[in-house]
Amino acid sequence: EDKVVQSPLSLVVHEGDTVTLNCSYEVTNFRSLLWYKQEKKAPTFLFMLTSSGIEKKSGRLSSILDKKELFSILNITATQTGDSAVYLCAPQGYGNKLVFGAGTILRVKS
Amino acid sequence: SQTIHQWPATLVQPVGSPLSLECTVEGTSNPNLYWYRQAAGRGLQLLFYSVGIGQISSEVPQNLSASRPQDRQFILSSKKLLLSDSGFYLCAWSDLARNQPQHFGDGTRLSIL
């Protein structure tokens, strides 16, 4: 059975801190791993990772995939209150379907 | 550019009543379409996906059904709602031919009384 575990479940930090969110997975016919940010409504796409060891960056956010260890991390530097959200990890497996983790709730205090 | 519309945003229904949630995509053709449910504090669970008109795959046994009457229209239905059907329902689309990620609608928050 496909499995995705995200840690920590929740996190409270102060503005300016750096955070690392973790995602481990076991997914049949793995193709890629996606990260989403969910505030009140729709999850919004952050990154799609297909190759191991290649960091993807977008502003203060970055992410990397380790296909050997079945693991991915999402880093956020110099956090801001607008980064407060639920961050979802979703490996894409058999039939191109996404398997979502429960998410990490991030709260950034000013 | 592509957009996805989902309605209604919120819905309160009595137990045993029918349900119809609609999702439409604009700006693309032959998208893959998905229905997810998100329970409070949990990740998204895939309910149905469709690769074309009239083609529906169900992921979990449940009280719901899905239909795709047109290329860019995806409908989630139930004949008789249960209390356990409460949740946040999200529609998503993707263009697999271009290996693009799934993009989500704003969701419908369904409460069953």
XYZ file of N, CA and C in Angstrom:
669
model
N 0.840 -1.193 0.000
C 0.000 0.000 0.000
C 0.881 1.251 0.000
N 0.491 2.229 -0.817
C 1.236 3.485 -0.885
C 1.181 4.225 0.451
N 2.302 4.861 0.792
C 2.390 5.500 2.101
C 3.215 6.774 1.997
N 2.732 7.846 2.633
C 3.445 9.127 2.666
C 3.403 9.641 4.102
N 4.569 9.951 4.656
C 4.645 10.453 6.019
C 5.349 11.798 6.012
N 4.665 12.805 6.535
C 5.252 14.136 6.613
C 5.560 14.473 8.070
N 6.667 15.163 8.258
C 7.022 15.585 9.612
C 7.712 16.949 9.555
N 7.571 17.764 10.605
C 6.683 17.528 11.741
C 5.216 17.718 11.335
N 4.305 17.340 12.200
C 2.892 17.551 11.910
C 2.548 19.024 11.975
N 3.172 19.732 12.917
C 2.959 21.176 13.000
C 4.206 21.839 13.550
N 4.286 23.127 13.291
C 5.511 23.855 13.578
C 5.152 25.325 13.784
N 5.686 25.922 14.843
C 5.500 27.350 15.077
C 6.880 27.995 15.131
N 7.091 29.005 14.306
C 8.387 29.681 14.256
C 8.154 31.191 14.269
N 9.232 31.941 14.411
C 9.165 33.392 14.340
C 9.643 33.865 12.971
N 9.141 35.018 12.594
C 9.561 35.594 11.313
C 11.090 35.642 11.243
N 11.607 35.285 10.074
C 13.049 35.295 9.883
C 13.705 33.943 10.093
N 13.006 33.030 10.773
C 13.564 31.690 10.985
C 13.601 30.916 9.671
N 14.426 29.871 9.658
C 14.468 28.927 8.542
C 13.816 27.622 8.979
N 12.984 27.054 8.120
C 12.314 25.790 8.460
C 12.611 24.737 7.405
N 12.602 23.477 7.858
C 12.775 22.332 6.966
C 11.616 21.376 7.203
N 10.880 21.092 6.144
C 9.761 20.164 6.209
C 10.164 18.870 5.516
N 9.756 17.751 6.104
C 10.205 16.450 5.625
C 9.066 15.619 5.057
N 9.419 14.787 4.085
C 8.440 13.908 3.462
C 9.112 12.597 3.095
N 8.645 11.495 3.656
C 9.139 10.183 3.245
C 8.000 9.429 2.576
N 8.315 8.575 1.626
C 7.253 7.962 0.842
C 7.606 6.537 0.413
N 6.561 5.765 0.192
C 6.663 4.459 -0.454
C 5.499 4.403 -1.432
N 5.802 4.515 -2.711
C 4.759 4.618 -3.730
C 5.104 3.717 -4.906
N 4.129 2.951 -5.352
C 4.337 2.047 -6.483
C 4.518 2.831 -7.775
N 5.502 2.428 -8.577
C 5.751 3.069 -9.883
C 5.941 4.585 -9.740
N 6.818 4.955 -8.862
C 7.070 6.369 -8.577
C 7.512 7.101 -9.846
N 6.918 8.302 -10.062
C 7.304 9.123 -11.230
C 7.904 10.443 -10.792
N 7.267 11.090 -9.822
C 7.744 12.408 -9.392
C 7.143 12.706 -8.033
N 7.615 13.773 -7.405
C 7.065 14.190 -6.118
C 6.721 15.672 -6.205
N 5.530 16.009 -5.725
C 5.053 17.380 -5.797
C 4.865 17.943 -4.394
N 5.125 19.238 -4.263
C 4.831 19.977 -3.040
C 3.778 21.036 -3.348
N 2.814 21.140 -2.425
C 1.755 22.138 -2.526
C 1.663 22.924 -1.224
N 1.195 24.166 -1.352
C 0.897 25.018 -0.197
C -0.615 25.215 -0.151
N -1.215 24.966 1.011
C -2.656 25.133 1.144
C -2.960 26.113 2.266
N -3.587 27.210 1.870
C -4.036 28.156 2.870
C -5.485 27.831 3.175
N -6.427 28.682 2.800
C -7.796 28.375 3.205
C -8.541 27.489 2.212
N -8.153 27.538 0.990
C -8.931 26.824 -0.031
C -8.074 25.854 -0.829
N -7.829 26.194 -2.091
C -7.171 25.256 -2.998
C -5.688 25.143 -2.704
N -5.140 23.921 -2.737
C -3.682 23.787 -2.698
C -3.077 24.453 -3.935
N -2.000 25.188 -3.729
C -1.311 25.808 -4.853
C 0.027 25.115 -5.060
N 0.377 24.900 -6.301
C 1.558 24.140 -6.674
C 2.832 24.909 -6.344
N 3.796 24.190 -5.752
C 5.103 24.785 -5.463
C 6.195 24.186 -6.348
N 6.404 22.873 -6.213
C 7.495 22.222 -6.935
C 7.072 20.844 -7.427
N 7.671 20.444 -8.543
C 7.604 19.070 -9.016
C 9.039 18.577 -9.145
N 9.356 17.484 -8.452
C 10.712 16.943 -8.429
C 10.704 15.581 -9.095
N 11.581 15.424 -10.067
C 11.640 14.170 -10.795
C 12.990 13.483 -10.625
N 14.039 14.282 -10.541
C 15.386 13.721 -10.468
C 15.961 13.870 -9.077
N 16.774 12.894 -8.699
C 17.399 12.913 -7.382
C 18.506 13.942 -7.334
N 18.644 14.648 -6.192
C 19.798 15.482 -5.943
C 19.801 16.834 -6.620
N 18.786 17.144 -7.375
C 18.746 18.439 -8.064
C 17.790 19.355 -7.310
N 18.362 20.428 -6.750
C 17.540 21.328 -5.951
C 16.738 22.252 -6.864
N 15.482 22.420 -6.508
C 14.641 23.395 -7.205
C 14.419 24.561 -6.251
N 14.471 25.779 -6.799
C 14.333 26.970 -5.972
C 13.301 27.913 -6.563
N 12.582 28.565 -5.641
C 11.657 29.616 -6.033
C 11.657 30.633 -4.909
N 12.400 31.700 -5.097
C 12.511 32.718 -4.048
C 13.145 32.146 -2.796
N 12.404 32.227 -1.676
C 12.933 31.727 -0.402
C 12.667 30.239 -0.196
N 11.962 29.624 -1.133
C 11.635 28.207 -1.002
C 12.559 27.373 -1.881
N 12.917 26.212 -1.374
C 13.702 25.272 -2.166
C 13.325 23.863 -1.760
N 13.579 22.912 -2.663
C 13.219 21.537 -2.379
C 14.163 20.601 -3.113
N 14.338 19.410 -2.536
C 15.221 18.426 -3.137
C 14.649 17.038 -2.886
N 14.990 16.127 -3.785
C 14.461 14.765 -3.729
C 15.611 13.765 -3.634
N 15.444 12.744 -2.816
C 16.399 11.646 -2.726
C 15.647 10.359 -3.058
N 15.782 9.883 -4.284
C 15.020 8.715 -4.735
C 15.569 7.415 -4.171
N 16.797 7.444 -3.695
C 17.363 6.237 -3.101
C 16.798 6.035 -1.696
N 16.744 7.136 -0.941
C 16.231 7.065 0.420
C 14.728 7.305 0.492
N 14.087 7.579 -0.633
C 12.637 7.820 -0.714
C 12.246 8.965 0.210
N 12.834 10.128 -0.060
C 12.721 11.231 0.880
C 12.803 12.547 0.124
N 12.074 13.546 0.636
C 12.187 14.889 0.083
C 12.099 15.903 1.217
N 12.745 17.048 1.034
C 12.613 18.122 2.001
C 12.228 19.414 1.282
N 11.508 20.238 2.032
C 11.141 21.569 1.567
C 11.720 22.562 2.575
N 12.535 23.467 2.098
C 13.130 24.480 2.951
C 12.509 25.844 2.683
N 12.288 26.579 3.756
C 11.839 27.958 3.628
C 12.782 28.808 4.477
N 13.467 29.744 3.844
C 14.373 30.634 4.570
C 13.695 31.976 4.830
N 14.184 32.672 5.854
C 13.671 34.012 6.190
C 12.149 34.032 6.169
N 11.539 33.154 6.950
C 10.086 32.987 6.912
C 9.351 34.293 7.192
N 8.168 34.390 6.594
C 7.288 35.538 6.763
C 5.926 35.032 7.198
N 5.098 35.920 7.744
C 3.773 35.489 8.205
C 2.946 34.920 7.055
N 3.195 35.395 5.850
C 2.481 34.876 4.679
C 2.834 33.444 4.317
N 3.876 32.915 4.942
C 4.231 31.510 4.714
C 3.369 30.570 5.558
N 2.603 31.118 6.484
C 1.737 30.290 7.326
C 0.726 29.565 6.449
N 0.712 28.238 6.549
C -0.137 27.423 5.678
C 0.080 25.961 6.041
N -0.650 25.096 5.357
C -0.384 23.666 5.409
C 0.409 23.304 4.157
N 1.521 22.598 4.348
C 2.362 22.198 3.220
C 2.158 20.704 2.981
N 1.769 20.385 1.753
C 1.407 19.018 1.387
C 2.445 18.427 0.446
N 2.838 17.205 0.752
C 3.754 16.443 -0.092
C 2.921 15.395 -0.825
N 3.195 15.190 -2.113
C 2.375 14.255 -2.893
C 3.221 13.556 -3.950
N 3.705 12.363 -3.651
C 4.367 11.583 -4.695
C 3.352 11.124 -5.738
N 3.831 11.047 -6.970
C 2.984 10.621 -8.075
C 3.386 9.209 -8.445
N 2.396 8.304 -8.408
C 2.743 6.912 -8.636
C 1.971 6.278 -9.752
N 1.534 5.037 -9.502
C 0.847 4.233 -10.502
C -0.346 4.985 -11.096
N -0.448 4.970 -12.389
C -1.555 5.657 -13.051
C -1.470 7.167 -12.958
N -0.281 7.676 -12.643
C -0.067 9.121 -12.505
C -0.903 9.746 -11.399
N -1.312 8.944 -10.441
C -2.132 9.476 -9.373
C -1.255 10.007 -8.243
N -1.726 11.079 -7.600
C -1.014 11.659 -6.470
C -1.478 11.002 -5.178
N -0.499 10.727 -4.305
C -0.800 10.192 -2.980
C -0.374 11.255 -1.980
N -1.320 11.841 -1.283
C -1.020 12.971 -0.412
C -0.685 12.532 1.009
N 0.293 13.223 1.601
C 0.522 13.102 3.024
C -0.490 13.959 3.777
N -0.474 13.828 5.112
C -1.425 14.577 5.948
C -1.067 16.052 6.028
N 0.178 16.389 5.676
C 0.582 17.797 5.653
C 1.302 18.222 6.915
N 2.056 19.316 6.795
C 2.689 19.984 7.927
C 2.052 21.362 8.065
N 1.538 21.635 9.261
C 0.941 22.947 9.530
C 2.045 23.876 10.014
N 2.288 24.923 9.259
C 3.317 25.898 9.621
C 2.654 27.205 10.048
N 3.049 27.688 11.199
C 2.568 28.990 11.655
C 3.779 29.873 11.920
N 3.805 31.022 11.270
C 4.904 31.960 11.437
C 4.398 33.160 12.230
N 4.999 33.376 13.382
C 4.579 34.469 14.266
C 5.423 35.713 13.988
N 4.753 36.868 14.050
C 5.473 38.133 13.803
C 6.116 38.645 15.081
N -4.756 31.346 -20.678
C -4.297 30.483 -19.602
C -5.457 29.611 -19.122
N -5.105 28.555 -18.424
C -6.114 27.602 -17.989
C -6.686 28.014 -16.633
N -7.973 27.810 -16.482
C -8.613 28.072 -15.193
C -9.557 26.924 -14.871
N -9.797 26.748 -13.580
C -10.705 25.701 -13.120
C -11.733 26.336 -12.202
N -12.995 26.001 -12.424
C -14.079 26.566 -11.641
C -14.823 25.455 -10.933
N -15.143 25.706 -9.700
C -15.826 24.707 -8.904
C -16.914 25.405 -8.104
N -18.093 24.833 -8.075
C -19.179 25.425 -7.293
C -20.162 24.377 -6.824
N -20.899 24.675 -5.701
C -20.814 25.930 -4.936
C -19.615 25.927 -3.998
N -19.329 27.034 -3.368
C -18.208 27.120 -2.435
C -18.551 26.437 -1.114
N -19.765 26.596 -0.667
C -20.217 25.922 0.549
C -21.607 25.359 0.316
N -21.910 24.292 1.046
C -23.198 23.630 0.864
C -23.568 22.934 2.159
N -24.794 23.143 2.598
C -25.317 22.449 3.776
C -26.511 21.633 3.317
N -26.439 20.325 3.545
C -27.477 19.428 3.051
C -27.956 18.506 4.171
N -29.232 18.138 4.167
C -29.704 17.154 5.152
C -29.317 15.742 4.733
N -29.191 14.881 5.730
C -28.946 13.457 5.466
C -30.043 12.910 4.552
N -29.641 12.118 3.572
C -30.606 11.496 2.667
C -30.935 12.308 1.441
N -30.439 13.536 1.372
C -30.716 14.373 0.197
C -29.703 14.071 -0.906
N -30.016 14.436 -2.158
C -29.067 14.208 -3.251
C -28.000 15.296 -3.297
N -26.955 15.022 -4.088
C -25.837 15.962 -4.200
C -25.394 16.063 -5.650
N -25.040 17.271 -6.056
C -24.396 17.457 -7.352
C -23.413 18.614 -7.234
N -22.128 18.302 -7.379
C -21.073 19.322 -7.393
C -20.475 19.355 -8.791
N -20.250 20.549 -9.290
C -19.775 20.679 -10.665
C -18.398 21.336 -10.730
N -17.632 20.890 -11.696
C -16.286 21.409 -11.921
C -16.096 21.576 -13.421
N -15.595 22.737 -13.838
C -15.303 22.937 -15.261
C -13.917 23.542 -15.414
N -13.274 23.185 -16.498
C -11.932 23.672 -16.809
C -11.996 24.458 -18.107
N -11.259 25.556 -18.158
C -11.210 26.373 -19.374
C -9.768 26.514 -19.845
N -9.605 26.674 -21.156
C -8.283 26.965 -21.687
C -7.441 25.756 -22.004
N -8.029 24.568 -21.976
C -7.291 23.371 -22.328
C -8.273 22.357 -22.906
N -7.742 21.332 -23.551
C -8.624 20.278 -24.055
C -8.089 18.924 -23.604
N -9.026 17.987 -23.444
C -8.711 16.626 -23.009
C -7.867 16.580 -21.735
N -8.267 17.333 -20.717
C -7.496 17.259 -19.462
C -7.814 15.971 -18.712
N -6.890 15.554 -17.843
C -7.229 14.568 -16.816
C -7.930 15.328 -15.702
N -9.011 14.741 -15.175
C -9.788 15.412 -14.127
C -9.876 14.524 -12.894
N -9.910 15.155 -11.730
C -9.839 14.432 -10.455
C -10.821 15.037 -9.450
N -11.391 14.162 -8.611
C -12.142 14.599 -7.431
C -11.437 14.052 -6.194
N -11.185 14.972 -5.221
C -10.584 14.600 -3.954
C -11.525 15.002 -2.814
N -11.382 14.333 -1.693
C -12.035 14.763 -0.465
C -10.955 14.945 0.597
N -11.114 16.013 1.370
C -10.176 16.290 2.449
C -10.950 16.365 3.751
N -10.698 15.418 4.663
C -11.299 15.470 5.992
C -10.464 16.424 6.839
N -11.090 16.942 7.887
C -10.424 17.942 8.731
C -9.088 17.405 9.253
N -8.015 18.177 9.041
C -6.705 17.807 9.556
C -6.034 16.651 8.845
N -6.539 16.317 7.678
C -5.961 15.174 6.966
C -5.601 15.563 5.539
N -4.854 14.684 4.885
C -4.475 14.927 3.506
C -5.636 14.682 2.555
N -5.366 14.900 1.287
C -6.392 14.715 0.274
C -6.491 13.246 -0.122
N -7.712 12.766 -0.224
C -7.953 11.392 -0.652
C -8.577 11.414 -2.040
N -7.955 10.723 -2.980
C -8.488 10.674 -4.335
C -9.743 9.817 -4.369
N -10.830 10.399 -4.906
C -12.101 9.678 -5.010
C -12.300 9.112 -6.417
N -12.163 9.970 -7.431
C -12.374 9.577 -8.826
C -11.376 10.303 -9.715
N -11.060 9.671 -10.838
C -10.328 10.395 -11.872
C -10.835 9.963 -13.232
N -10.608 10.854 -14.207
C -11.131 10.625 -15.551
C -10.102 11.060 -16.582
N -9.871 10.190 -17.566
C -8.923 10.516 -18.629
C -9.635 10.948 -19.905
N -10.977 10.884 -19.920
C -11.721 11.303 -21.101
C -13.221 11.250 -20.852
N -13.992 11.740 -21.811
C -15.450 11.770 -21.688
C -15.975 10.371 -21.411
N -16.806 10.268 -20.380
C -17.433 8.995 -20.053
C -16.524 7.975 -19.397
N -15.241 8.313 -19.192
C -14.284 7.378 -18.586
C -14.025 7.791 -17.138
N -14.508 6.987 -16.206
C -14.392 7.291 -14.785
C -13.760 6.110 -14.078
N -12.762 6.399 -13.244
C -12.175 5.379 -12.382
C -12.436 5.757 -10.937
N -12.917 4.790 -10.177
C -13.221 5.025 -8.775
C -12.101 4.460 -7.921
N -11.654 5.246 -6.964
C -10.529 4.828 -6.141
C -10.933 4.145 -4.845
N -12.045 4.569 -4.273
C -12.468 3.992 -2.998
C -13.963 3.738 -3.054
N -14.409 2.620 -2.457
C -15.853 2.370 -2.410
C -16.522 3.403 -1.509
N -17.670 3.895 -1.961
C -18.285 4.977 -1.204
C -19.691 5.227 -1.736
N -20.276 6.241 -1.147
C -21.643 6.616 -1.440
C -21.737 7.620 -2.589
N -20.651 7.857 -3.304
C -20.611 8.900 -4.308
C -20.363 8.308 -5.684
N -20.691 9.088 -6.713
C -20.385 8.700 -8.088
C -19.907 9.928 -8.837
N -19.276 9.715 -9.979
C -18.787 10.829 -10.782
C -19.169 10.597 -12.233
N -19.296 11.707 -12.957
C -19.582 11.618 -14.387
C -18.831 12.712 -15.123
N -18.556 12.444 -16.390
C -17.873 13.430 -17.236
C -18.651 13.515 -18.553
N -19.693 14.329 -18.574
C -20.543 14.413 -19.764
C -19.912 15.190 -20.926
N -18.982 16.076 -20.598
C -18.278 16.852 -21.628
C -16.789 16.844 -21.312
N -15.994 17.230 -22.287
C -14.536 17.125 -22.152
C -14.000 17.860 -20.933
N -14.572 19.032 -20.638
C -14.020 19.847 -19.566
C -14.981 20.011 -18.396
N -15.877 19.054 -18.218
C -16.863 19.112 -17.143
C -16.817 17.819 -16.345
N -16.743 17.954 -15.025
C -16.651 16.790 -14.141
C -17.647 17.009 -13.014
N -18.506 16.013 -12.766
C -19.586 16.171 -11.796
C -19.477 15.089 -10.737
N -19.626 15.492 -9.490
C -19.641 14.557 -8.362
C -21.063 14.502 -7.833
N -21.596 13.285 -7.647
C -23.005 13.136 -7.288
C -23.199 12.117 -6.182
N -24.365 12.244 -5.567
C -24.831 11.213 -4.647
C -26.351 11.189 -4.700
N -26.938 10.014 -4.572
C -28.407 9.925 -4.542
C -28.934 10.190 -3.137
N -28.147 9.748 -2.111
C -28.588 9.952 -0.722
C -27.363 10.191 0.142
N -27.216 11.393 0.636
C -26.045 11.741 1.417
C -26.078 11.116 2.808
N -24.855 10.757 3.285
C -24.673 10.248 4.638
C -23.922 11.301 5.450
N -24.000 11.185 6.773
C -23.236 12.110 7.626
C -21.744 12.055 7.301
N -21.273 10.864 6.984
C -19.841 10.672 6.718
C -19.387 11.311 5.406
N -20.316 11.819 4.621
C -19.942 12.492 3.364
C -19.500 13.939 3.587
N -19.630 14.419 4.800
C -19.168 15.783 5.101
C -17.675 15.902 4.820
N -17.269 17.068 4.339
C -15.851 17.273 4.085
C -15.628 18.391 3.088
N -14.377 18.534 2.694
C -13.971 19.549 1.739
C -13.647 18.825 0.436
N -14.383 19.143 -0.620
C -14.247 18.441 -1.900
C -13.513 19.334 -2.887
N -12.478 18.766 -3.473
C -11.637 19.519 -4.399
C -11.608 18.830 -5.751
N -11.727 19.632 -6.787
C -11.583 19.170 -8.158
C -10.207 19.617 -8.658
N -9.574 18.820 -9.475
C -8.260 19.179 -10.022
C -8.164 18.726 -11.473
N -7.255 19.357 -12.202
C -7.004 18.948 -13.581
C -5.488 18.904 -13.833
N -5.114 18.115 -14.835
C -3.718 18.101 -15.252
C -3.629 17.754 -16.726
N -2.505 18.125 -17.309
C -2.213 17.798 -18.702
C -1.064 16.808 -18.680
N -1.409 15.526 -18.654
C -0.374 14.510 -18.506
C 0.545 14.435 -19.711
N 0.014 14.784 -20.868
C 0.833 14.722 -22.082
C 2.043 15.650 -21.958
N 1.900 16.714 -21.172
C 3.004 17.655 -20.970
C 3.646 17.474 -19.602
N 3.291 16.376 -18.911
C 3.852 16.080 -17.584
C 3.728 17.277 -16.647
N 2.537 17.861 -16.613
C 2.325 19.031 -15.777
C 1.657 18.621 -14.471
N 1.849 19.427 -13.415
C 1.245 19.067 -12.128
C -0.263 19.271 -12.139
N -0.919 18.691 -11.159
C -2.340 18.916 -10.990
C -2.574 20.302 -10.392
N -3.625 20.955 -10.899
C -4.018 22.266 -10.390
C -5.439 22.163 -9.857
N -5.685 22.821 -8.722
C -6.928 22.607 -7.990
C -7.893 23.778 -8.107
N -9.188 23.435 -8.041
C -10.219 24.440 -7.859
C -10.264 24.881 -6.409
N -11.139 25.857 -6.118
C -11.208 26.411 -4.764
C -11.944 25.538 -3.772
N -12.598 24.478 -4.234
C -13.196 23.528 -3.326
C -14.620 23.858 -2.912
N -15.314 22.821 -2.444
C -16.667 22.952 -1.885
C -16.647 22.374 -0.488
N -17.063 23.195 0.486
C -17.141 22.708 1.856
C -18.564 22.195 2.076
N -18.694 20.887 2.255
C -20.000 20.228 2.372
C -20.250 19.817 3.810
N -21.358 20.287 4.352
C -21.770 19.896 5.704
C -23.084 19.156 5.613
N -23.130 18.002 6.255
C -24.353 17.197 6.251
C -24.975 17.275 7.642
N -26.254 17.623 7.695
C -26.920 17.771 8.998
C -27.907 16.626 9.261
